[in-house]
């Protein structure tokens, strides 16, 4: 007798009410936070080796080195975003970006570094070729004299040209802790244009966490509702400076919100492990790892309950400023770039063979996280908690 298919298995998965998920997650966070966050530390340390032997040959090649913001934050070869080849030059397909899972497939998101001056045209070419309609930027442009991300779009109404793509800022709206910009894209010799929504959450400190968990989960919730309300024609682009720490934290939180909203118990460790198999060092440090738990717990409680995931972590946040002022908010001048420099000097082992499509693999938490979400018809409609 053959194995049941994935869909029939997923139909049997039990779903829970928001109150049940909150109660279980509350107890789990309390257990992880006991004895000076010992559980959090253990889980995070267990993730240190995940993905570190996956090859990054394209990013290491001499022709592409100047396209990397940080020399040791490179995209894995097996899931890197490939651009169209220009002028028969094979190296023109490179950009420091990876497809990562996050709700419905292996390619729900693209996590990438903040564009450099010499990669801005490539960035917009990626947005065009991948049919992206939403960009989420979770970094300031500068910290003191250090550029964290080059200004790749007009901050106010106006037009710039990036390669063959015309980038026009149409409107800019201010949210509580972020800016929402509507951008019009037009490619030369193409009769149609496209609309991009650009979210700019700039008060998140480099290598740290926002000062208040409410700020991040409310922002993430806003983006989640937007993504669920529009046709998913292409992946959502998420970037910070290196595209690993803050980007990974945001994607993890959004992913788990989607999961909980459909009545599925969250597994943050499994989500981070899965992300790290697609881009190195996603959710870069313990502070960010704990902060995901805090944000999710507060979101589940409706924003009114006290965070029970250990002591409140204080990030180096600051008051809202207009993005044109380029005000920095950083807890470390080292930035996200240094996280795995030693670990990634030597990587020769090839990636492991893809897992067999067995019942055990289908029900692995990392697989369930995204396989349960593409169609709400797979879930108990009475358990939807969104």
mmCIF file of C-alpha atoms in Angstrom:
data_model
loop_
_atom_site.group_PDB
_atom_site.id
_atom_site.type_symbol
_atom_site.label_atom_id
_atom_site.label_comp_id
_atom_site.label_asym_id
_atom_site.label_seq_id
_atom_site.Cartn_x
_atom_site.Cartn_y
_atom_site.Cartn_z
ATOM 1 C CA UNK A 1 0.000 0.000 0.000
ATOM 2 C CA UNK A 2 1.451 3.376 -1.004
ATOM 3 C CA UNK A 3 2.069 6.340 1.244
ATOM 4 C CA UNK A 4 -0.732 8.916 1.524
ATOM 5 C CA UNK A 5 -0.046 12.141 -0.308
ATOM 6 C CA UNK A 6 0.881 15.375 1.418
ATOM 7 C CA UNK A 7 -2.569 16.946 1.021
ATOM 8 C CA UNK A 8 -4.384 14.062 2.692
ATOM 9 C CA UNK A 9 -1.881 14.130 5.552
ATOM 10 C CA UNK A 10 -2.255 17.847 6.046
ATOM 11 C CA UNK A 11 -6.028 17.528 6.194
ATOM 12 C CA UNK A 12 -5.574 15.406 9.320
ATOM 13 C CA UNK A 13 -3.437 17.939 11.162
ATOM 14 C CA UNK A 14 -5.167 19.317 14.212
ATOM 15 C CA UNK A 15 -5.721 23.044 14.472
ATOM 16 C CA UNK A 16 -6.216 25.121 17.592
ATOM 17 C CA UNK A 17 -7.936 28.293 18.715
ATOM 18 C CA UNK A 18 -5.925 31.444 19.296
ATOM 19 C CA UNK A 19 -6.465 31.052 23.065
ATOM 20 C CA UNK A 20 -5.103 27.502 22.979
ATOM 21 C CA UNK A 21 -2.081 28.563 20.940
ATOM 22 C CA UNK A 22 -1.431 31.470 23.316
ATOM 23 C CA UNK A 23 -1.616 29.251 26.387
ATOM 24 C CA UNK A 24 0.735 26.630 24.991
ATOM 25 C CA UNK A 25 3.176 29.204 23.627
ATOM 26 C CA UNK A 26 3.113 31.121 26.938
ATOM 27 C CA UNK A 27 4.125 27.975 28.831
ATOM 28 C CA UNK A 28 6.852 27.219 26.307
ATOM 29 C CA UNK A 29 8.324 30.701 26.582
ATOM 30 C CA UNK A 30 8.293 30.489 30.359
ATOM 31 C CA UNK A 31 10.189 27.187 30.215
ATOM 32 C CA UNK A 32 12.757 28.572 27.769
ATOM 33 C CA UNK A 33 13.252 31.694 29.880
ATOM 34 C CA UNK A 34 13.859 29.805 33.140
ATOM 35 C CA UNK A 35 17.324 29.888 34.704
ATOM 36 C CA UNK A 36 18.508 33.022 32.922
ATOM 37 C CA UNK A 37 17.094 32.095 29.500
ATOM 38 C CA UNK A 38 18.870 28.749 29.506
ATOM 39 C CA UNK A 39 16.362 27.178 27.098
ATOM 40 C CA UNK A 40 16.669 30.027 24.624
ATOM 41 C CA UNK A 41 20.457 29.844 24.768
ATOM 42 C CA UNK A 42 20.475 26.086 24.227
ATOM 43 C CA UNK A 43 18.127 26.243 21.250
ATOM 44 C CA UNK A 44 20.042 29.072 19.644
ATOM 45 C CA UNK A 45 23.410 27.357 20.129
ATOM 46 C CA UNK A 46 22.001 24.222 18.480
ATOM 47 C CA UNK A 47 21.341 26.306 15.367
ATOM 48 C CA UNK A 48 24.950 27.469 15.035
ATOM 49 C CA UNK A 49 25.997 24.699 12.653
ATOM 50 C CA UNK A 50 22.900 24.795 10.430
ATOM 51 C CA UNK A 51 23.789 25.497 6.813
ATOM 52 C CA UNK A 52 27.396 26.481 7.424
ATOM 53 C CA UNK A 53 28.777 23.896 4.973
ATOM 54 C CA UNK A 54 26.493 24.837 2.092
ATOM 55 C CA UNK A 55 28.523 26.211 -0.852
ATOM 56 C CA UNK A 56 28.591 29.880 -1.856
ATOM 57 C CA UNK A 57 30.852 29.615 -4.899
ATOM 58 C CA UNK A 58 29.095 32.271 -6.988
ATOM 59 C CA UNK A 59 29.486 34.896 -4.270
ATOM 60 C CA UNK A 60 33.118 33.952 -3.676
ATOM 61 C CA UNK A 61 34.124 34.280 -7.320
ATOM 62 C CA UNK A 62 36.450 37.135 -8.154
ATOM 63 C CA UNK A 63 34.001 38.597 -10.670
ATOM 64 C CA UNK A 64 31.286 38.964 -8.035
ATOM 65 C CA UNK A 65 33.185 40.017 -4.928
ATOM 66 C CA UNK A 66 32.584 43.734 -5.413
ATOM 67 C CA UNK A 67 28.836 43.037 -5.511
ATOM 68 C CA UNK A 68 28.827 41.866 -1.884
ATOM 69 C CA UNK A 69 28.322 44.464 0.827
ATOM 70 C CA UNK A 70 30.061 42.241 3.386
ATOM 71 C CA UNK A 71 32.646 39.685 2.190
ATOM 72 C CA UNK A 72 31.473 36.821 4.392
ATOM 73 C CA UNK A 73 27.706 37.234 3.988
ATOM 74 C CA UNK A 74 27.136 35.368 0.741
ATOM 75 C CA UNK A 75 24.138 33.659 -0.856
ATOM 76 C CA UNK A 76 23.947 29.880 -0.903
ATOM 77 C CA UNK A 77 24.310 28.556 -4.436
ATOM 78 C CA UNK A 78 21.407 26.124 -4.273
ATOM 79 C CA UNK A 79 18.736 28.801 -3.758
ATOM 80 C CA UNK A 80 20.359 32.035 -4.896
ATOM 81 C CA UNK A 81 18.311 34.398 -7.050
ATOM 82 C CA UNK A 82 19.624 34.297 -10.615
ATOM 83 C CA UNK A 83 19.231 37.333 -12.822
ATOM 84 C CA UNK A 84 18.960 37.134 -16.585
ATOM 85 C CA UNK A 85 22.352 37.035 -18.296
ATOM 86 C CA UNK A 86 23.310 40.327 -19.948
ATOM 87 C CA UNK A 87 25.500 40.553 -23.052
ATOM 88 C CA UNK A 88 26.437 36.846 -22.787
ATOM 89 C CA UNK A 89 28.419 37.615 -19.610
ATOM 90 C CA UNK A 90 27.674 34.714 -17.223
ATOM 91 C CA UNK A 91 28.557 36.758 -14.138
ATOM 92 C CA UNK A 92 25.720 39.218 -14.781
ATOM 93 C CA UNK A 93 23.274 36.676 -13.317
ATOM 94 C CA UNK A 94 24.621 37.306 -9.795
ATOM 95 C CA UNK A 95 23.014 39.221 -6.946
ATOM 96 C CA UNK A 96 23.542 38.673 -3.215
ATOM 97 C CA UNK A 97 20.044 37.322 -2.598
ATOM 98 C CA UNK A 98 18.356 34.042 -1.690
ATOM 99 C CA UNK A 99 14.875 32.638 -2.057
ATOM 100 C CA UNK A 100 13.572 31.643 1.380
ATOM 101 C CA UNK A 101 10.360 29.947 2.540
ATOM 102 C CA UNK A 102 7.743 31.695 4.588
ATOM 103 C CA UNK A 103 4.172 30.519 4.263
ATOM 104 C CA UNK A 104 3.354 28.821 1.017
ATOM 105 C CA UNK A 105 6.470 27.692 -0.839
ATOM 106 C CA UNK A 106 10.258 27.653 -0.959
ATOM 107 C CA UNK A 107 10.159 31.047 -2.681
ATOM 108 C CA UNK A 108 7.724 33.162 -0.706
ATOM 109 C CA UNK A 109 10.438 35.683 0.143
ATOM 110 C CA UNK A 110 13.685 36.976 -1.257
ATOM 111 C CA UNK A 111 16.123 38.022 1.456
ATOM 112 C CA UNK A 112 18.932 40.208 0.199
ATOM 113 C CA UNK A 113 21.537 42.730 1.272
ATOM 114 C CA UNK A 114 20.898 46.451 1.143
ATOM 115 C CA UNK A 115 21.782 47.532 -2.407
ATOM 116 C CA UNK A 116 25.236 48.981 -3.060
ATOM 117 C CA UNK A 117 25.767 51.866 -5.458
ATOM 118 C CA UNK A 118 27.050 49.392 -8.045
ATOM 119 C CA UNK A 119 24.206 46.879 -7.521
ATOM 120 C CA UNK A 120 21.146 49.164 -7.504
ATOM 121 C CA UNK A 121 20.392 48.429 -11.160
ATOM 122 C CA UNK A 122 20.691 44.692 -10.421
ATOM 123 C CA UNK A 123 18.337 45.069 -7.462
ATOM 124 C CA UNK A 124 15.630 46.670 -9.566
ATOM 125 C CA UNK A 125 16.216 44.149 -12.346
ATOM 126 C CA UNK A 126 15.601 41.403 -9.764
ATOM 127 C CA UNK A 127 12.410 43.124 -8.609
ATOM 128 C CA UNK A 128 11.213 43.325 -12.214
ATOM 129 C CA UNK A 129 12.210 39.809 -13.266
ATOM 130 C CA UNK A 130 10.770 38.162 -10.151
ATOM 131 C CA UNK A 131 7.492 40.091 -10.425
ATOM 132 C CA UNK A 132 7.894 41.561 -6.936
ATOM 133 C CA UNK A 133 5.141 43.878 -5.696
ATOM 134 C CA UNK A 134 6.208 44.408 -2.048
ATOM 135 C CA UNK A 135 9.619 45.435 -0.660
ATOM 136 C CA UNK A 136 10.251 45.513 3.099
ATOM 137 C CA UNK A 137 13.309 47.462 4.250
ATOM 138 C CA UNK A 138 14.227 47.039 7.931
ATOM 139 C CA UNK A 139 17.333 49.196 8.300
ATOM 140 C CA UNK A 140 18.327 52.829 8.414
ATOM 141 C CA UNK A 141 20.358 54.081 5.451
ATOM 142 C CA UNK A 142 23.305 55.099 7.624
ATOM 143 C CA UNK A 143 24.869 54.712 11.039
ATOM 144 C CA UNK A 144 27.221 57.609 11.773
ATOM 145 C CA UNK A 145 29.707 57.528 8.876
ATOM 146 C CA UNK A 146 28.864 53.975 7.813
ATOM 147 C CA UNK A 147 26.474 53.371 4.937
ATOM 148 C CA UNK A 148 24.185 50.457 5.778
ATOM 149 C CA UNK A 149 22.206 50.658 2.558
ATOM 150 C CA UNK A 150 22.565 52.904 -0.474
ATOM 151 C CA UNK A 151 19.554 55.048 -1.356
ATOM 152 C CA UNK A 152 18.080 53.093 -4.236
ATOM 153 C CA UNK A 153 14.727 54.891 -4.590
ATOM 154 C CA UNK A 154 13.610 58.540 -4.510
ATOM 155 C CA UNK A 155 12.717 59.426 -0.912
ATOM 156 C CA UNK A 156 10.237 62.017 -2.156
ATOM 157 C CA UNK A 157 8.217 62.326 -5.342
ATOM 158 C CA UNK A 158 10.498 62.043 -8.342
ATOM 159 C CA UNK A 159 12.148 59.685 -10.820
ATOM 160 C CA UNK A 160 15.534 57.995 -11.062
ATOM 161 C CA UNK A 161 16.874 55.587 -13.679
ATOM 162 C CA UNK A 162 18.527 52.331 -12.656
ATOM 163 C CA UNK A 163 19.870 50.623 -15.758
ATOM 164 C CA UNK A 164 16.929 50.042 -18.060
ATOM 165 C CA UNK A 165 14.357 50.590 -15.309
ATOM 166 C CA UNK A 166 12.655 53.863 -14.466
ATOM 167 C CA UNK A 167 11.886 54.168 -10.744
ATOM 168 C CA UNK A 168 9.286 56.794 -9.794
ATOM 169 C CA UNK A 169 8.126 57.600 -6.266
ATOM 170 C CA UNK A 170 4.425 58.450 -6.499
ATOM 171 C CA UNK A 171 3.295 58.823 -2.878
ATOM 172 C CA UNK A 172 4.866 58.634 0.592
ATOM 173 C CA UNK A 173 2.732 57.971 3.675
ATOM 174 C CA UNK A 174 3.893 57.945 7.272
ATOM 175 C CA UNK A 175 2.874 55.148 9.609
ATOM 176 C CA UNK A 176 3.513 54.931 13.370
ATOM 177 C CA UNK A 177 7.131 53.754 13.001
ATOM 178 C CA UNK A 178 7.598 53.388 9.280
ATOM 179 C CA UNK A 179 6.988 54.903 5.868
ATOM 180 C CA UNK A 180 4.966 53.407 3.024
ATOM 181 C CA UNK A 181 6.024 54.505 -0.452
ATOM 182 C CA UNK A 182 4.194 53.746 -3.662
ATOM 183 C CA UNK A 183 6.697 53.266 -6.478
ATOM 184 C CA UNK A 184 6.009 53.026 -10.181
ATOM 185 C CA UNK A 185 8.353 50.879 -12.267
ATOM 186 C CA UNK A 186 8.683 51.062 -16.034
ATOM 187 C CA UNK A 187 11.174 49.189 -18.152
ATOM 188 C CA UNK A 188 12.522 50.794 -21.285
ATOM 189 C CA UNK A 189 10.738 49.557 -24.431
ATOM 190 C CA UNK A 190 8.041 47.924 -22.287
ATOM 191 C CA UNK A 191 4.517 49.300 -22.723
ATOM 192 C CA UNK A 192 3.323 48.405 -19.220
ATOM 193 C CA UNK A 193 4.342 49.662 -15.807
ATOM 194 C CA UNK A 194 4.129 48.103 -12.361
ATOM 195 C CA UNK A 195 3.310 49.340 -8.881
ATOM 196 C CA UNK A 196 5.553 48.492 -5.940
ATOM 197 C CA UNK A 197 4.718 49.061 -2.268
ATOM 198 C CA UNK A 198 7.888 49.906 -0.326
ATOM 199 C CA UNK A 199 7.831 49.606 3.486
ATOM 200 C CA UNK A 200 10.636 51.468 5.233
ATOM 201 C CA UNK A 201 11.013 50.510 8.917
ATOM 202 C CA UNK A 202 14.212 52.401 9.698
ATOM 203 C CA UNK A 203 14.370 52.517 13.501
ATOM 204 C CA UNK A 204 15.626 48.936 13.918
ATOM 205 C CA UNK A 205 19.223 49.036 15.219
ATOM 206 C CA UNK A 206 21.929 47.094 13.407
ATOM 207 C CA UNK A 207 22.482 43.661 15.030
ATOM 208 C CA UNK A 208 19.898 44.530 17.669
ATOM 209 C CA UNK A 209 16.143 44.675 18.210
ATOM 210 C CA UNK A 210 13.618 47.515 18.252
ATOM 211 C CA UNK A 211 13.080 49.216 21.582
ATOM 212 C CA UNK A 212 9.464 48.074 21.838
ATOM 213 C CA UNK A 213 8.103 44.721 20.688
ATOM 214 C CA UNK A 214 4.744 46.379 19.989
ATOM 215 C CA UNK A 215 6.326 48.460 17.248
ATOM 216 C CA UNK A 216 7.658 45.462 15.333
ATOM 217 C CA UNK A 217 4.702 43.126 15.634
ATOM 218 C CA UNK A 218 2.285 45.910 14.664
ATOM 219 C CA UNK A 219 4.404 46.692 11.604
ATOM 220 C CA UNK A 220 4.667 42.999 10.722
ATOM 221 C CA UNK A 221 0.919 42.585 11.139
ATOM 222 C CA UNK A 222 0.322 45.471 8.743
ATOM 223 C CA UNK A 223 2.570 43.861 6.126
ATOM 224 C CA UNK A 224 0.954 40.442 6.720
ATOM 225 C CA UNK A 225 -2.535 41.775 6.022
ATOM 226 C CA UNK A 226 -1.273 43.555 2.913
ATOM 227 C CA UNK A 227 0.352 40.400 1.548
ATOM 228 C CA UNK A 228 -2.768 38.350 2.192
ATOM 229 C CA UNK A 229 -4.989 40.925 0.501
ATOM 230 C CA UNK A 230 -3.132 41.082 -2.824
ATOM 231 C CA UNK A 231 -2.407 38.456 -5.508
ATOM 232 C CA UNK A 232 0.920 36.796 -4.791
ATOM 233 C CA UNK A 233 2.428 37.184 -8.237
ATOM 234 C CA UNK A 234 6.012 37.007 -7.024
ATOM 235 C CA UNK A 235 8.004 36.835 -3.786
ATOM 236 C CA UNK A 236 8.179 39.640 -1.251
ATOM 237 C CA UNK A 237 11.647 41.182 -1.011
ATOM 238 C CA UNK A 238 12.990 41.734 2.519
ATOM 239 C CA UNK A 239 16.328 43.395 3.200
ATOM 240 C CA UNK A 240 18.313 45.106 5.926
ATOM 241 C CA UNK A 241 22.031 45.804 5.540
ATOM 242 C CA UNK A 242 23.452 42.288 5.213
ATOM 243 C CA UNK A 243 20.077 40.631 4.701
ATOM 244 C CA UNK A 244 20.432 38.073 7.490
ATOM 245 C CA UNK A 245 19.805 39.287 11.066
ATOM 246 C CA UNK A 246 16.941 41.739 10.945
ATOM 247 C CA UNK A 247 15.632 40.321 7.677
ATOM 248 C CA UNK A 248 15.544 36.821 9.165
ATOM 249 C CA UNK A 249 13.850 38.082 12.326
ATOM 250 C CA UNK A 250 11.138 39.840 10.327
ATOM 251 C CA UNK A 251 10.478 36.856 8.040
ATOM 252 C CA UNK A 252 10.342 34.458 10.997
ATOM 253 C CA UNK A 253 7.825 36.626 12.813
ATOM 254 C CA UNK A 254 5.646 37.113 9.736
ATOM 255 C CA UNK A 255 5.797 33.407 8.913
ATOM 256 C CA UNK A 256 4.737 32.373 12.431
ATOM 257 C CA UNK A 257 1.935 34.959 12.487
ATOM 258 C CA UNK A 258 0.586 33.383 9.300
ATOM 259 C CA UNK A 259 0.837 29.983 10.938
ATOM 260 C CA UNK A 260 -0.955 30.992 14.136
ATOM 261 C CA UNK A 261 -3.667 32.825 12.200
ATOM 262 C CA UNK A 262 -4.558 29.480 10.650
ATOM 263 C CA UNK A 263 -4.680 27.609 13.918
ATOM 264 C CA UNK A 264 -1.236 25.954 13.741
ATOM 265 C CA UNK A 265 1.050 25.809 16.760
ATOM 266 C CA UNK A 266 4.228 27.843 16.072
ATOM 267 C CA UNK A 267 7.708 26.328 16.192
ATOM 268 C CA UNK A 268 10.223 29.180 16.060
ATOM 269 C CA UNK A 269 13.269 26.955 16.273
ATOM 270 C CA UNK A 270 12.117 24.904 13.275
ATOM 271 C CA UNK A 271 11.383 28.055 11.293
ATOM 272 C CA UNK A 272 14.832 29.538 11.957
ATOM 273 C CA UNK A 273 16.489 26.226 11.113
ATOM 274 C CA UNK A 274 14.626 26.099 7.812
ATOM 275 C CA UNK A 275 15.537 29.704 6.989
ATOM 276 C CA UNK A 276 19.210 29.060 7.751
ATOM 277 C CA UNK A 277 19.212 26.286 5.169
ATOM 278 C CA UNK A 278 18.299 28.951 2.604
ATOM 279 C CA UNK A 279 20.374 31.957 3.725
ATOM 280 C CA UNK A 280 23.196 32.042 6.217
ATOM 281 C CA UNK A 281 22.791 33.376 9.747
ATOM 282 C CA UNK A 282 19.107 34.239 9.520
ATOM 283 C CA UNK A 283 18.090 35.614 12.952
ATOM 284 C CA UNK A 284 21.660 36.483 13.745
ATOM 285 C CA UNK A 285 21.926 36.600 17.528
ATOM 286 C CA UNK A 286 20.273 35.446 20.735
ATOM 287 C CA UNK A 287 18.716 38.842 21.368
ATOM 288 C CA UNK A 288 16.851 38.672 18.055
ATOM 289 C CA UNK A 289 15.871 35.032 18.659
ATOM 290 C CA UNK A 290 14.289 35.853 22.016
ATOM 291 C CA UNK A 291 12.680 38.957 20.563
ATOM 292 C CA UNK A 292 10.768 36.885 17.996
ATOM 293 C CA UNK A 293 9.220 34.976 20.894
ATOM 294 C CA UNK A 294 8.366 38.193 22.716
ATOM 295 C CA UNK A 295 6.726 39.749 19.669
ATOM 296 C CA UNK A 296 4.715 36.648 18.820
ATOM 297 C CA UNK A 297 3.586 36.223 22.414
ATOM 298 C CA UNK A 298 2.422 39.814 22.668
ATOM 299 C CA UNK A 299 0.684 39.619 19.276
ATOM 300 C CA UNK A 300 -1.143 36.432 20.315
ATOM 301 C CA UNK A 301 -2.313 38.137 23.507
ATOM 302 C CA UNK A 302 -3.782 40.993 21.500
ATOM 303 C CA UNK A 303 -1.026 43.393 22.481
ATOM 304 C CA UNK A 304 -2.328 43.680 26.029
ATOM 305 C CA UNK A 305 -0.676 40.826 27.861
ATOM 306 C CA UNK A 306 2.702 41.061 29.512
ATOM 307 C CA UNK A 307 5.564 39.421 27.666
ATOM 308 C CA UNK A 308 6.530 36.265 29.516
ATOM 309 C CA UNK A 309 9.592 35.279 27.507
ATOM 310 C CA UNK A 310 12.043 36.438 30.128
ATOM 311 C CA UNK A 311 13.181 39.979 30.831
ATOM 312 C CA UNK A 312 12.225 42.632 28.302
ATOM 313 C CA UNK A 313 15.151 43.142 25.945
ATOM 314 C CA UNK A 314 15.942 46.764 25.349
ATOM 315 C CA UNK A 315 17.134 47.737 21.880
ATOM 316 C CA UNK A 316 18.763 51.016 20.986
ATOM 317 C CA UNK A 317 15.683 52.601 19.448
ATOM 318 C CA UNK A 318 14.940 56.258 18.898
ATOM 319 C CA UNK A 319 12.160 58.600 17.921
ATOM 320 C CA UNK A 320 10.606 58.710 14.484
ATOM 321 C CA UNK A 321 12.405 60.784 11.868
ATOM 322 C CA UNK A 322 11.863 61.409 8.209
ATOM 323 C CA UNK A 323 13.932 59.039 6.048
ATOM 324 C CA UNK A 324 15.537 61.895 4.148
ATOM 325 C CA UNK A 325 17.353 62.793 7.350
ATOM 326 C CA UNK A 326 19.097 59.392 7.322
ATOM 327 C CA UNK A 327 19.154 59.209 11.085
ATOM 328 C CA UNK A 328 21.040 56.130 12.321
ATOM 329 C CA UNK A 329 19.870 53.746 15.018
ATOM 330 C CA UNK A 330 22.481 51.126 15.793
ATOM 331 C CA UNK A 331 23.607 49.108 18.768
ATOM 332 C CA UNK A 332 26.891 48.046 17.224
ATOM 333 C CA UNK A 333 29.220 49.512 14.665
ATOM 334 C CA UNK A 334 30.262 46.020 13.609
ATOM 335 C CA UNK A 335 26.953 45.433 11.873
ATOM 336 C CA UNK A 336 25.498 42.177 10.580
ATOM 337 C CA UNK A 337 28.463 41.559 8.336
ATOM 338 C CA UNK A 338 30.712 39.823 10.885
ATOM 339 C CA UNK A 339 28.431 37.066 12.119
ATOM 340 C CA UNK A 340 29.962 34.086 10.315
ATOM 341 C CA UNK A 341 33.315 35.264 8.979
ATOM 342 C CA UNK A 342 35.305 32.508 10.632
ATOM 343 C CA UNK A 343 32.776 29.783 9.971
ATOM 344 C CA UNK A 344 32.602 30.514 6.245
ATOM 345 C CA UNK A 345 36.291 30.668 5.370
ATOM 346 C CA UNK A 346 36.299 27.011 4.356
ATOM 347 C CA UNK A 347 33.235 25.264 2.946
ATOM 348 C CA UNK A 348 33.817 22.330 0.647
ATOM 349 C CA UNK A 349 31.052 19.900 1.582
ATOM 350 C CA UNK A 350 28.240 19.772 -0.967
ATOM 351 C CA UNK A 351 24.660 20.291 0.190
ATOM 352 C CA UNK A 352 22.893 17.212 1.450
ATOM 353 C CA UNK A 353 20.615 15.307 -0.884
ATOM 354 C CA UNK A 354 17.006 16.507 -0.835
ATOM 355 C CA UNK A 355 14.954 14.651 1.815
ATOM 356 C CA UNK A 356 12.738 11.806 0.697
ATOM 357 C CA UNK A 357 9.047 12.598 0.479
ATOM 358 C CA UNK A 358 8.081 10.280 3.333
ATOM 359 C CA UNK A 359 5.437 10.760 5.983
ATOM 360 C CA UNK A 360 8.157 11.698 8.450
ATOM 361 C CA UNK A 361 9.533 14.389 6.157
ATOM 362 C CA UNK A 362 6.100 15.745 5.329
ATOM 363 C CA UNK A 363 5.251 16.064 9.008
ATOM 364 C CA UNK A 364 8.609 17.585 9.965
ATOM 365 C CA UNK A 365 7.869 20.957 11.606
ATOM 366 C CA UNK A 366 9.929 22.868 9.084
ATOM 367 C CA UNK A 367 7.884 21.399 6.260
ATOM 368 C CA UNK A 368 4.552 21.803 8.021
ATOM 369 C CA UNK A 369 5.187 25.482 8.550
ATOM 370 C CA UNK A 370 4.811 26.288 4.887
ATOM 371 C CA UNK A 371 2.928 23.288 3.536
ATOM 372 C CA UNK A 372 -0.029 23.997 5.770
ATOM 373 C CA UNK A 373 -0.472 27.521 4.520
ATOM 374 C CA UNK A 374 -0.989 27.598 0.732
ATOM 375 C CA UNK A 375 -4.661 26.701 0.891
ATOM 376 C CA UNK A 376 -6.942 27.456 3.803
ATOM 377 C CA UNK A 377 -9.134 24.597 2.553
ATOM 378 C CA UNK A 378 -6.606 22.221 4.080
ATOM 379 C CA UNK A 379 -7.398 23.537 7.525
ATOM 380 C CA UNK A 380 -10.382 23.386 9.814
ATOM 381 C CA UNK A 381 -12.294 26.549 8.840
ATOM 382 C CA UNK A 382 -13.667 26.845 12.348
ATOM 383 C CA UNK A 383 -10.201 27.269 13.797
ATOM 384 C CA UNK A 384 -9.145 30.348 11.869
ATOM 385 C CA UNK A 385 -7.889 32.861 14.404
ATOM 386 C CA UNK A 386 -6.951 35.804 12.241
#
